[in-house]
Coordinates of C-alpha atoms in Angstrom, one line a residue:
G1 CA -98.4 -209.0 93.9
D2 CA -100.9 -209.7 91.1
P3 CA -101.8 -213.5 91.2
A4 CA -101.8 -213.7 87.4
R5 CA -98.4 -212.1 87.1
M6 CA -97.0 -214.4 89.9
A7 CA -98.3 -217.4 88.0
G8 CA -96.8 -216.2 84.8
L9 CA -93.4 -215.8 86.5
R10 CA -93.5 -219.2 88.0
A11 CA -94.4 -220.7 84.6
V12 CA -91.2 -219.3 83.0
H13 CA -89.1 -222.0 84.5
S14 CA -89.5 -224.6 87.2
S15 CA -86.4 -223.3 89.0
V16 CA -87.7 -219.7 89.3
R17 CA -88.6 -218.9 92.9
V18 CA -91.2 -216.2 93.3
T19 CA -91.8 -214.5 96.7
S20 CA -95.0 -212.4 97.0
L21 CA -95.2 -209.8 99.8
P22 CA -98.6 -208.9 101.4
E23 CA -97.8 -205.1 101.4
N24 CA -95.6 -202.6 99.6
R25 CA -92.3 -202.4 101.5
G26 CA -90.7 -200.0 99.1
Y27 CA -87.7 -200.6 96.8
A28 CA -85.2 -201.6 99.6
G29 CA -87.7 -203.6 101.6
G30 CA -88.7 -205.7 98.6
M31 CA -85.1 -206.1 97.3
N32 CA -83.9 -207.2 100.8
I33 CA -86.2 -210.1 100.8
G34 CA -84.7 -211.4 97.5
I35 CA -81.2 -210.6 98.7
D36 CA -81.7 -212.8 101.8
V37 CA -83.0 -215.6 99.6
A38 CA -80.0 -215.4 97.3
L39 CA -77.4 -215.3 100.0
A40 CA -79.0 -218.1 101.9
A41 CA -78.7 -220.2 98.7
G42 CA -75.0 -219.5 98.6
A43 CA -74.9 -216.8 95.9
T44 CA -71.5 -215.2 95.4
H45 CA -73.1 -212.2 93.5
V46 CA -76.6 -210.8 93.6
L47 CA -78.3 -209.0 90.7
L48 CA -80.8 -206.3 91.6
L49 CA -83.0 -205.7 88.6
N50 CA -86.2 -203.6 88.2
S51 CA -89.0 -204.9 86.0
D52 CA -88.7 -201.9 83.6
V53 CA -85.1 -202.8 82.6
V54 CA -84.1 -204.9 79.6
L55 CA -80.6 -206.5 79.6
P56 CA -78.9 -207.4 76.3
P57 CA -77.6 -211.0 76.2
D58 CA -74.0 -209.9 76.9
C59 CA -74.8 -207.5 79.8
L60 CA -74.6 -209.9 82.8
G61 CA -71.3 -211.4 81.6
R62 CA -69.8 -207.9 81.2
L63 CA -70.9 -207.0 84.7
L64 CA -69.3 -210.1 86.1
G65 CA -66.2 -209.3 84.2
A66 CA -66.0 -205.8 85.7
L67 CA -66.1 -207.2 89.2
R68 CA -63.7 -210.0 88.5
S69 CA -61.1 -207.6 87.0
D70 CA -61.1 -205.3 90.0
P71 CA -60.9 -207.0 93.4
A72 CA -61.5 -203.7 95.2
A73 CA -64.9 -203.2 93.5
G74 CA -68.0 -204.5 95.2
I75 CA -70.8 -203.1 93.0
T76 CA -71.1 -202.6 89.3
A77 CA -73.8 -201.5 86.7
P78 CA -74.1 -200.8 83.0
V79 CA -74.6 -197.5 81.3
L80 CA -78.4 -197.1 81.2
V81 CA -80.1 -196.0 77.9
S82 CA -83.7 -194.8 77.6
R83 CA -86.0 -197.5 76.2
G84 CA -88.2 -194.8 74.7
Q85 CA -85.3 -192.8 73.2
P86 CA -82.4 -195.4 72.8
D87 CA -80.2 -192.7 71.2
L88 CA -80.0 -190.9 74.6
V89 CA -78.3 -191.9 77.8
D90 CA -80.5 -192.3 80.9
N91 CA -77.5 -192.2 83.2
A92 CA -74.0 -193.5 83.5
G93 CA -73.9 -193.8 87.2
L94 CA -74.4 -191.2 89.9
S95 CA -72.2 -188.5 91.3
W96 CA -72.3 -187.3 94.9
H97 CA -70.7 -184.2 96.3
A98 CA -70.5 -184.7 100.1
R99 CA -69.7 -181.1 100.9
T100 CA -72.9 -179.7 99.3
G101 CA -75.1 -182.8 99.3
Q102 CA -75.5 -182.5 95.5
M103 CA -76.4 -185.7 93.5
R104 CA -76.4 -185.8 89.8
M105 CA -77.1 -188.5 87.1
R106 CA -73.9 -188.7 85.1
E107 CA -74.3 -188.1 81.3
R108 CA -78.1 -187.7 81.6
G109 CA -79.6 -186.9 78.2
A110 CA -76.2 -187.2 76.4
P111 CA -76.2 -188.8 72.9
F112 CA -75.5 -192.5 73.0
A113 CA -73.1 -194.0 70.5
A114 CA -71.2 -197.2 70.0
G115 CA -68.1 -197.3 72.2
L116 CA -69.5 -194.9 74.8
P117 CA -69.7 -197.5 77.7
A118 CA -66.1 -198.4 77.2
R119 CA -65.1 -194.7 77.4
L120 CA -67.1 -194.1 80.6
A121 CA -66.2 -197.4 82.3
G122 CA -64.5 -197.0 85.6
R123 CA -65.0 -195.9 89.2
V124 CA -68.0 -193.8 90.1
D125 CA -69.6 -192.6 93.3
A126 CA -72.7 -194.8 92.9
V127 CA -75.0 -196.4 90.4
S128 CA -78.8 -196.6 89.9
G129 CA -80.5 -199.4 91.8
C130 CA -82.7 -200.3 88.8
V131 CA -79.8 -202.6 87.8
M132 CA -76.7 -203.4 89.9
L133 CA -74.6 -206.5 90.4
V134 CA -73.3 -206.8 94.0
R135 CA -70.6 -209.1 95.5
R136 CA -71.7 -211.1 98.5
E137 CA -68.9 -209.5 100.5
V138 CA -70.7 -206.1 100.3
F139 CA -73.7 -207.4 102.1
Q140 CA -71.4 -209.0 104.7
R141 CA -69.7 -205.7 105.4
V142 CA -72.4 -203.2 105.2
G143 CA -75.7 -205.1 105.5
R144 CA -78.7 -204.6 103.3
L145 CA -80.4 -201.7 101.6
D146 CA -81.9 -199.2 104.1
P147 CA -85.7 -199.6 104.0
S148 CA -86.3 -196.3 105.8
F149 CA -85.8 -194.5 102.5
F150 CA -88.7 -196.4 101.0
F151 CA -88.4 -194.8 97.5
G152 CA -85.3 -193.1 96.2
F153 CA -81.6 -192.6 97.3
E154 CA -81.3 -196.0 98.9
D155 CA -79.1 -197.1 96.0
L156 CA -76.8 -194.1 96.5
D157 CA -76.7 -194.6 100.3
F158 CA -75.8 -198.3 99.7
C159 CA -73.0 -197.5 97.3
L160 CA -71.5 -194.9 99.7
R161 CA -71.6 -197.3 102.6
A162 CA -69.9 -199.9 100.5
D163 CA -67.2 -197.4 99.5
A164 CA -66.7 -196.4 103.2
A165 CA -66.2 -200.2 103.9
G166 CA -63.5 -200.5 101.2
L167 CA -65.5 -201.8 98.3
H168 CA -66.0 -199.2 95.6
T169 CA -68.5 -199.0 92.7
V170 CA -67.6 -199.2 89.1
L171 CA -69.4 -198.5 85.8
A172 CA -69.0 -201.5 83.5
D173 CA -68.4 -201.5 79.7
A174 CA -72.0 -202.6 79.3
V175 CA -75.4 -201.2 78.4
A176 CA -79.0 -201.8 79.5
Y177 CA -82.3 -200.3 78.6
H178 CA -84.4 -198.5 81.2
E179 CA -88.0 -197.3 80.9
G180 CA -88.2 -195.3 84.2
G181 CA -91.1 -193.5 85.9
G182 CA -93.3 -196.6 86.2
T183 CA -93.4 -196.6 90.0
L184 CA -94.3 -192.9 90.5
P185 CA -94.6 -190.5 87.6
G186 CA -92.5 -187.4 87.5
W187 CA -95.4 -185.1 88.4
S188 CA -96.4 -187.1 91.4
T189 CA -96.4 -185.2 94.7
D190 CA -95.4 -188.5 96.4
R191 CA -92.3 -188.6 94.2
L192 CA -91.4 -185.0 95.1
Y193 CA -91.9 -185.7 98.8
Y194 CA -89.6 -188.8 98.8
A195 CA -87.0 -187.1 96.6
T196 CA -86.8 -184.1 98.9
R197 CA -86.9 -186.0 102.2
N198 CA -84.4 -188.7 101.1
H199 CA -82.0 -186.2 99.6
L200 CA -81.9 -184.3 102.8
R201 CA -81.7 -187.5 104.9
L202 CA -78.7 -188.8 102.9
A203 CA -76.9 -185.4 103.0
S204 CA -77.3 -185.2 106.7
R205 CA -76.0 -188.7 107.2
V206 CA -72.8 -188.8 105.1
G207 CA -71.8 -185.2 104.4
P208 CA -70.0 -183.9 107.5
S209 CA -67.9 -186.9 108.2
R210 CA -66.6 -187.1 104.6
A211 CA -65.9 -183.5 103.7
G212 CA -65.9 -181.3 106.8
P213 CA -68.4 -178.6 107.5
R214 CA -71.1 -178.3 104.8
L215 CA -71.2 -174.8 103.3
V216 CA -74.4 -175.1 101.3
R217 CA -77.1 -177.5 100.6
Y218 CA -79.0 -177.6 97.3
A219 CA -80.8 -180.1 95.1

């Protein structure tokens, strides 16, 4: 990472531990390093958080509350609102149709209003990896994020593996603000490559065993 940025992070508080990697290991590869550090320190929950996300003061408490109120839940996340257009929902979790391999961002572009997170709170197929709170037990049952994806769909894969192991994902009555598009812009050919490759990879991995023969595959 950038030396000046690393120094700035270390200056925030003496207890902050910063791990700098010599190369880009992708989302999962980088997060897994932090996950291992947290678990080795005895963490009961691990918060995965991208640098382009802003959490309101009450967000983390609400996420913890969502997991504590549902012993069968292993992963939770807030409703994400666009930082650039805070009156619009970025997503309220992810939906996955195993028969077709279709993934969708729930409520994408819907108007955001007070009370919306409470109405949407509950079980979902998956949540975005830009912010998710995970019980220690999830890592013990299913391992870490899969670094072979490198960019995209590793969050969906992780939530589906947790669900198969008996720990489902819930959307909390909470909100966070997400910028998005900072790693790879929407027009990037690399982004298109990873989106296509990883979508097909995940569909081939989890579809047949969950829903019988797949009839069609579309993005």
